[in-house]
């Protein structure tokens, strides 16, 4: 049997909090995915099936070409709608731009998305060669950046955010400067966001640090993540 873990109540409570958040988010994601598949994808495919039956009926009963063409046009529109629903679901699970074009392009898209309803400004600078993260680590880093930016843009009274990414084949360094508050990082404000961020950092083996530039100054979040070496098969 594995040795028992000696955890104090505070540490055990923190671990349970992170685990409960992860499980709740996973369950919520599954429910949303099932609802979208049922409502959008299945609904569109049912419409396509009905249109197909109408076309077959039209042909079997000697219908005119104009009616058949109209039905084919409706079928084409329904198929395109179903395809768009599938693409939207794929985007939520794993952004295609992250897989096809890499982290830099995905972060550029993320900044545009987060800044769409932001009254302030978001500036992104990326320099260096793309880190050679595996697909899971790449997604984890992207979601980590997503959580940080979402908080700074929507929850911290921020008017500007500047993100600088310095990358190399084996690591990435990110600094996020902003003029908002740091309530998320204080003990009183600690909650699901902090737990989620800390858990993602743990998975990446990343270090995160929050500093302030003088009294009443701006805040900086620094993140460093190294590519984990591949484990040789046993």
CSV table of C-alpha atoms in Angstrom, one decimal:
chain,number,residue,atom,x,y,z
A,1,UNK,CA,0.0,0.0,0.0
A,2,UNK,CA,1.3,3.5,-0.7
A,3,UNK,CA,2.4,5.5,2.3
A,4,UNK,CA,-0.2,7.8,3.9
A,5,UNK,CA,0.1,11.5,3.1
A,6,UNK,CA,0.7,13.7,6.1
A,7,UNK,CA,-1.3,16.8,5.3
A,8,UNK,CA,-2.3,19.5,7.8
A,9,UNK,CA,-5.9,20.6,7.7
A,10,UNK,CA,-5.1,23.8,5.8
A,11,UNK,CA,-3.2,22.0,3.0
A,12,UNK,CA,-5.8,19.3,2.8
A,13,UNK,CA,-8.6,21.9,2.6
A,14,UNK,CA,-6.7,23.7,-0.2
A,15,UNK,CA,-6.3,20.4,-2.2
A,16,UNK,CA,-9.9,19.5,-1.8
A,17,UNK,CA,-10.9,23.0,-2.9
A,18,UNK,CA,-8.9,22.7,-6.1
A,19,UNK,CA,-10.2,19.2,-6.8
A,20,UNK,CA,-13.8,20.2,-6.2
A,21,UNK,CA,-13.4,23.2,-8.5
A,22,UNK,CA,-11.9,21.0,-11.2
A,23,UNK,CA,-14.7,18.4,-10.9
A,24,UNK,CA,-17.4,21.0,-10.9
A,25,UNK,CA,-15.9,22.6,-14.0
A,26,UNK,CA,-15.6,19.3,-15.7
A,27,UNK,CA,-19.2,18.4,-14.9
A,28,UNK,CA,-20.4,21.8,-16.1
A,29,UNK,CA,-18.5,21.4,-19.3
A,30,UNK,CA,-20.0,18.0,-19.9
A,31,UNK,CA,-23.5,19.3,-19.4
A,32,UNK,CA,-23.0,22.3,-21.7
A,33,UNK,CA,-21.5,20.0,-24.4
A,34,UNK,CA,-24.4,17.6,-24.1
A,35,UNK,CA,-26.9,20.4,-24.3
A,36,UNK,CA,-25.2,22.0,-27.3
A,37,UNK,CA,-25.0,18.7,-29.1
A,38,UNK,CA,-28.7,18.0,-28.5
A,39,UNK,CA,-30.0,21.4,-29.2
A,40,UNK,CA,-27.8,22.6,-32.0
A,41,UNK,CA,-26.0,19.8,-33.7
A,42,UNK,CA,-28.8,17.2,-33.4
A,43,UNK,CA,-31.4,19.8,-34.2
A,44,UNK,CA,-29.6,20.7,-37.4
A,45,UNK,CA,-29.2,17.1,-38.5
A,46,UNK,CA,-32.9,16.4,-37.9
A,47,UNK,CA,-33.7,19.3,-40.2
A,48,UNK,CA,-31.3,17.9,-42.8
A,49,UNK,CA,-32.9,14.5,-42.6
A,50,UNK,CA,-36.4,16.0,-43.0
A,51,UNK,CA,-35.3,18.0,-46.0
A,52,UNK,CA,-33.7,14.9,-47.5
A,53,UNK,CA,-37.0,13.1,-47.2
A,54,UNK,CA,-38.9,16.0,-48.8
A,55,UNK,CA,-36.5,15.9,-51.7
A,56,UNK,CA,-37.0,12.2,-52.2
A,57,UNK,CA,-40.7,12.6,-52.0
A,58,UNK,CA,-40.6,15.5,-54.5
A,59,UNK,CA,-38.6,13.4,-57.0
A,60,UNK,CA,-40.7,10.2,-56.5
A,61,UNK,CA,-43.9,12.1,-57.2
A,62,UNK,CA,-42.6,13.9,-60.3
A,63,UNK,CA,-42.1,17.3,-58.7
A,64,UNK,CA,-40.8,20.2,-60.7
A,65,UNK,CA,-37.2,21.1,-60.9
A,66,UNK,CA,-37.7,24.5,-59.2
A,67,UNK,CA,-39.2,23.0,-56.1
A,68,UNK,CA,-36.4,20.4,-55.9
A,69,UNK,CA,-33.8,23.2,-56.2
A,70,UNK,CA,-35.4,25.2,-53.4
A,71,UNK,CA,-35.3,22.1,-51.2
A,72,UNK,CA,-31.7,21.5,-52.1
A,73,UNK,CA,-30.9,25.1,-51.2
A,74,UNK,CA,-32.5,24.6,-47.8
A,75,UNK,CA,-30.6,21.4,-47.3
A,76,UNK,CA,-27.3,23.1,-48.1
A,77,UNK,CA,-28.1,25.9,-45.6
A,78,UNK,CA,-29.0,23.4,-42.9
A,79,UNK,CA,-25.8,21.4,-43.5
A,80,UNK,CA,-23.7,24.6,-43.2
A,81,UNK,CA,-25.5,25.5,-40.0
A,82,UNK,CA,-24.7,22.1,-38.5
A,83,UNK,CA,-21.1,22.3,-39.6
A,84,UNK,CA,-20.8,25.8,-37.9
A,85,UNK,CA,-22.2,24.4,-34.7
A,86,UNK,CA,-19.6,21.6,-34.7
A,87,UNK,CA,-16.8,24.1,-35.4
A,88,UNK,CA,-18.1,26.3,-32.5
A,89,UNK,CA,-18.0,23.3,-30.1
A,90,UNK,CA,-14.5,22.4,-31.3
A,91,UNK,CA,-13.4,26.0,-30.7
A,92,UNK,CA,-14.5,25.8,-27.1
A,93,UNK,CA,-12.8,22.4,-26.5
A,94,UNK,CA,-9.5,23.1,-28.3
A,95,UNK,CA,-9.1,26.2,-30.4
A,96,UNK,CA,-8.0,25.1,-33.9
A,97,UNK,CA,-5.7,28.1,-34.2
A,98,UNK,CA,-3.7,26.8,-31.3
A,99,UNK,CA,-3.2,23.5,-33.0
A,100,UNK,CA,-2.6,24.7,-36.5
A,101,UNK,CA,-0.8,28.0,-36.1
A,102,UNK,CA,0.6,27.7,-32.5
A,103,UNK,CA,0.6,29.6,-29.3
A,104,UNK,CA,1.5,33.1,-30.7
A,105,UNK,CA,-1.5,33.1,-33.1
A,106,UNK,CA,-3.8,31.7,-30.4
A,107,UNK,CA,-2.8,34.4,-27.9
A,108,UNK,CA,-3.4,37.1,-30.6
A,109,UNK,CA,-6.9,35.7,-31.1
A,110,UNK,CA,-7.4,35.6,-27.3
A,111,UNK,CA,-6.4,39.2,-26.9
A,112,UNK,CA,-8.8,40.3,-29.7
A,113,UNK,CA,-11.6,38.3,-28.1
A,114,UNK,CA,-11.0,39.5,-24.5
A,115,UNK,CA,-10.7,43.1,-25.8
A,116,UNK,CA,-13.9,43.1,-27.7
A,117,UNK,CA,-16.0,44.3,-24.8
A,118,UNK,CA,-13.2,46.0,-22.9
A,119,UNK,CA,-13.3,49.8,-22.7
A,120,UNK,CA,-9.5,50.0,-22.0
A,121,UNK,CA,-6.5,48.8,-24.1
A,122,UNK,CA,-4.7,45.4,-24.3
A,123,UNK,CA,-1.3,45.3,-25.9
A,124,UNK,CA,0.4,42.0,-26.8
A,125,UNK,CA,4.1,41.6,-27.6
A,126,UNK,CA,5.5,38.2,-28.6
A,127,UNK,CA,9.2,37.6,-29.3
A,128,UNK,CA,11.1,34.4,-29.9
A,129,UNK,CA,10.7,30.9,-31.2
A,130,UNK,CA,7.6,28.8,-30.5
A,131,UNK,CA,8.0,26.6,-27.4
A,132,UNK,CA,7.9,22.9,-28.2
A,133,UNK,CA,5.1,22.1,-25.7
A,134,UNK,CA,3.1,18.9,-26.1
A,135,UNK,CA,-0.5,19.4,-27.1
A,136,UNK,CA,-1.9,19.1,-23.6
A,137,UNK,CA,0.7,21.5,-22.1
A,138,UNK,CA,0.1,24.0,-24.9
A,139,UNK,CA,-3.7,23.9,-24.2
A,140,UNK,CA,-3.0,24.2,-20.4
A,141,UNK,CA,-0.8,27.3,-20.9
A,142,UNK,CA,-3.4,28.9,-23.2
A,143,UNK,CA,-6.2,28.3,-20.7
A,144,UNK,CA,-4.0,29.7,-17.9
A,145,UNK,CA,-3.4,32.9,-20.0
A,146,UNK,CA,-7.2,33.0,-20.7
A,147,UNK,CA,-8.0,32.9,-17.0
A,148,UNK,CA,-5.5,35.7,-16.2
A,149,UNK,CA,-6.6,38.0,-18.9
A,150,UNK,CA,-10.3,37.4,-18.2
A,151,UNK,CA,-9.8,38.4,-14.6
A,152,UNK,CA,-7.7,41.5,-15.4
A,153,UNK,CA,-10.1,42.7,-18.1
A,154,UNK,CA,-13.4,42.0,-16.4
A,155,UNK,CA,-12.9,41.9,-12.7
A,156,UNK,CA,-10.1,44.1,-11.4
A,157,UNK,CA,-11.0,47.7,-12.4
A,158,UNK,CA,-8.3,47.7,-15.1
A,159,UNK,CA,-8.0,50.4,-17.8
A,160,UNK,CA,-5.0,48.9,-19.6
A,161,UNK,CA,-3.1,45.6,-19.8
A,162,UNK,CA,0.2,44.9,-21.4
A,163,UNK,CA,1.3,41.3,-22.1
A,164,UNK,CA,4.9,40.5,-23.1
A,165,UNK,CA,5.8,36.9,-24.1
A,166,UNK,CA,9.5,35.9,-24.5
A,167,UNK,CA,9.7,32.4,-26.0
A,168,UNK,CA,12.3,29.8,-26.9
A,169,UNK,CA,12.0,26.1,-27.9
A,170,UNK,CA,12.3,25.0,-24.3
A,171,UNK,CA,10.5,27.7,-22.2
A,172,UNK,CA,8.2,30.7,-22.2
A,173,UNK,CA,8.3,33.8,-20.0
A,174,UNK,CA,5.2,36.0,-19.7
A,175,UNK,CA,4.8,39.3,-17.9
A,176,UNK,CA,1.4,40.9,-17.6
A,177,UNK,CA,1.4,44.5,-16.4
A,178,UNK,CA,-1.9,46.2,-15.5
A,179,UNK,CA,-3.3,49.1,-13.5
A,180,UNK,CA,-6.2,47.1,-11.8
A,181,UNK,CA,-6.4,45.8,-8.2
A,182,UNK,CA,-4.9,42.5,-6.9
A,183,UNK,CA,-7.9,41.4,-4.9
A,184,UNK,CA,-7.7,38.0,-6.5
A,185,UNK,CA,-4.3,37.3,-5.0
A,186,UNK,CA,-5.1,38.4,-1.4
A,187,UNK,CA,-6.1,35.8,1.2
A,188,UNK,CA,-9.5,37.3,1.5
A,189,UNK,CA,-10.1,37.2,-2.2
A,190,UNK,CA,-8.7,33.8,-2.9
A,191,UNK,CA,-11.1,31.5,-4.5
A,192,UNK,CA,-11.9,29.5,-7.6
A,193,UNK,CA,-9.8,31.7,-9.9
A,194,UNK,CA,-6.7,31.4,-7.9
A,195,UNK,CA,-7.1,27.7,-7.3
A,196,UNK,CA,-7.6,27.1,-11.0
A,197,UNK,CA,-4.5,29.2,-11.9
A,198,UNK,CA,-2.4,27.5,-9.3
A,199,UNK,CA,-3.5,24.1,-10.4
A,200,UNK,CA,-2.6,24.9,-14.0
A,201,UNK,CA,0.8,26.2,-12.9
A,202,UNK,CA,1.4,23.0,-11.1
A,203,UNK,CA,0.6,20.9,-14.1
A,204,UNK,CA,3.0,23.0,-16.2
A,205,UNK,CA,5.7,23.0,-13.6
A,206,UNK,CA,5.4,26.8,-13.9
A,207,UNK,CA,6.3,29.6,-11.5
A,208,UNK,CA,4.1,32.6,-11.0
A,209,UNK,CA,4.9,35.8,-9.1
A,210,UNK,CA,2.9,38.9,-8.4
A,211,UNK,CA,4.7,42.2,-7.7
A,212,UNK,CA,3.8,45.8,-7.3
A,213,UNK,CA,5.7,48.8,-8.6
A,214,UNK,CA,5.8,51.0,-5.5
A,215,UNK,CA,3.1,52.3,-3.3
A,216,UNK,CA,-0.1,52.8,-5.4
A,217,UNK,CA,1.8,51.5,-8.5
A,218,UNK,CA,0.8,49.1,-11.1
A,219,UNK,CA,0.8,45.3,-10.8
A,220,UNK,CA,2.9,42.8,-12.6
A,221,UNK,CA,2.2,39.1,-12.9
A,222,UNK,CA,5.3,37.0,-14.1
A,223,UNK,CA,5.0,33.5,-15.4
A,224,UNK,CA,7.8,31.1,-16.4
A,225,UNK,CA,7.1,27.7,-17.8
A,226,UNK,CA,9.7,25.2,-19.1
A,227,UNK,CA,9.0,22.4,-21.5
A,228,UNK,CA,8.9,19.1,-19.6
A,229,UNK,CA,11.3,16.5,-21.0
A,230,UNK,CA,9.6,13.5,-22.6
A,231,UNK,CA,9.5,10.4,-20.4
A,232,UNK,CA,11.2,7.4,-22.2
A,233,UNK,CA,8.9,4.4,-22.5
A,234,UNK,CA,9.7,1.6,-20.0
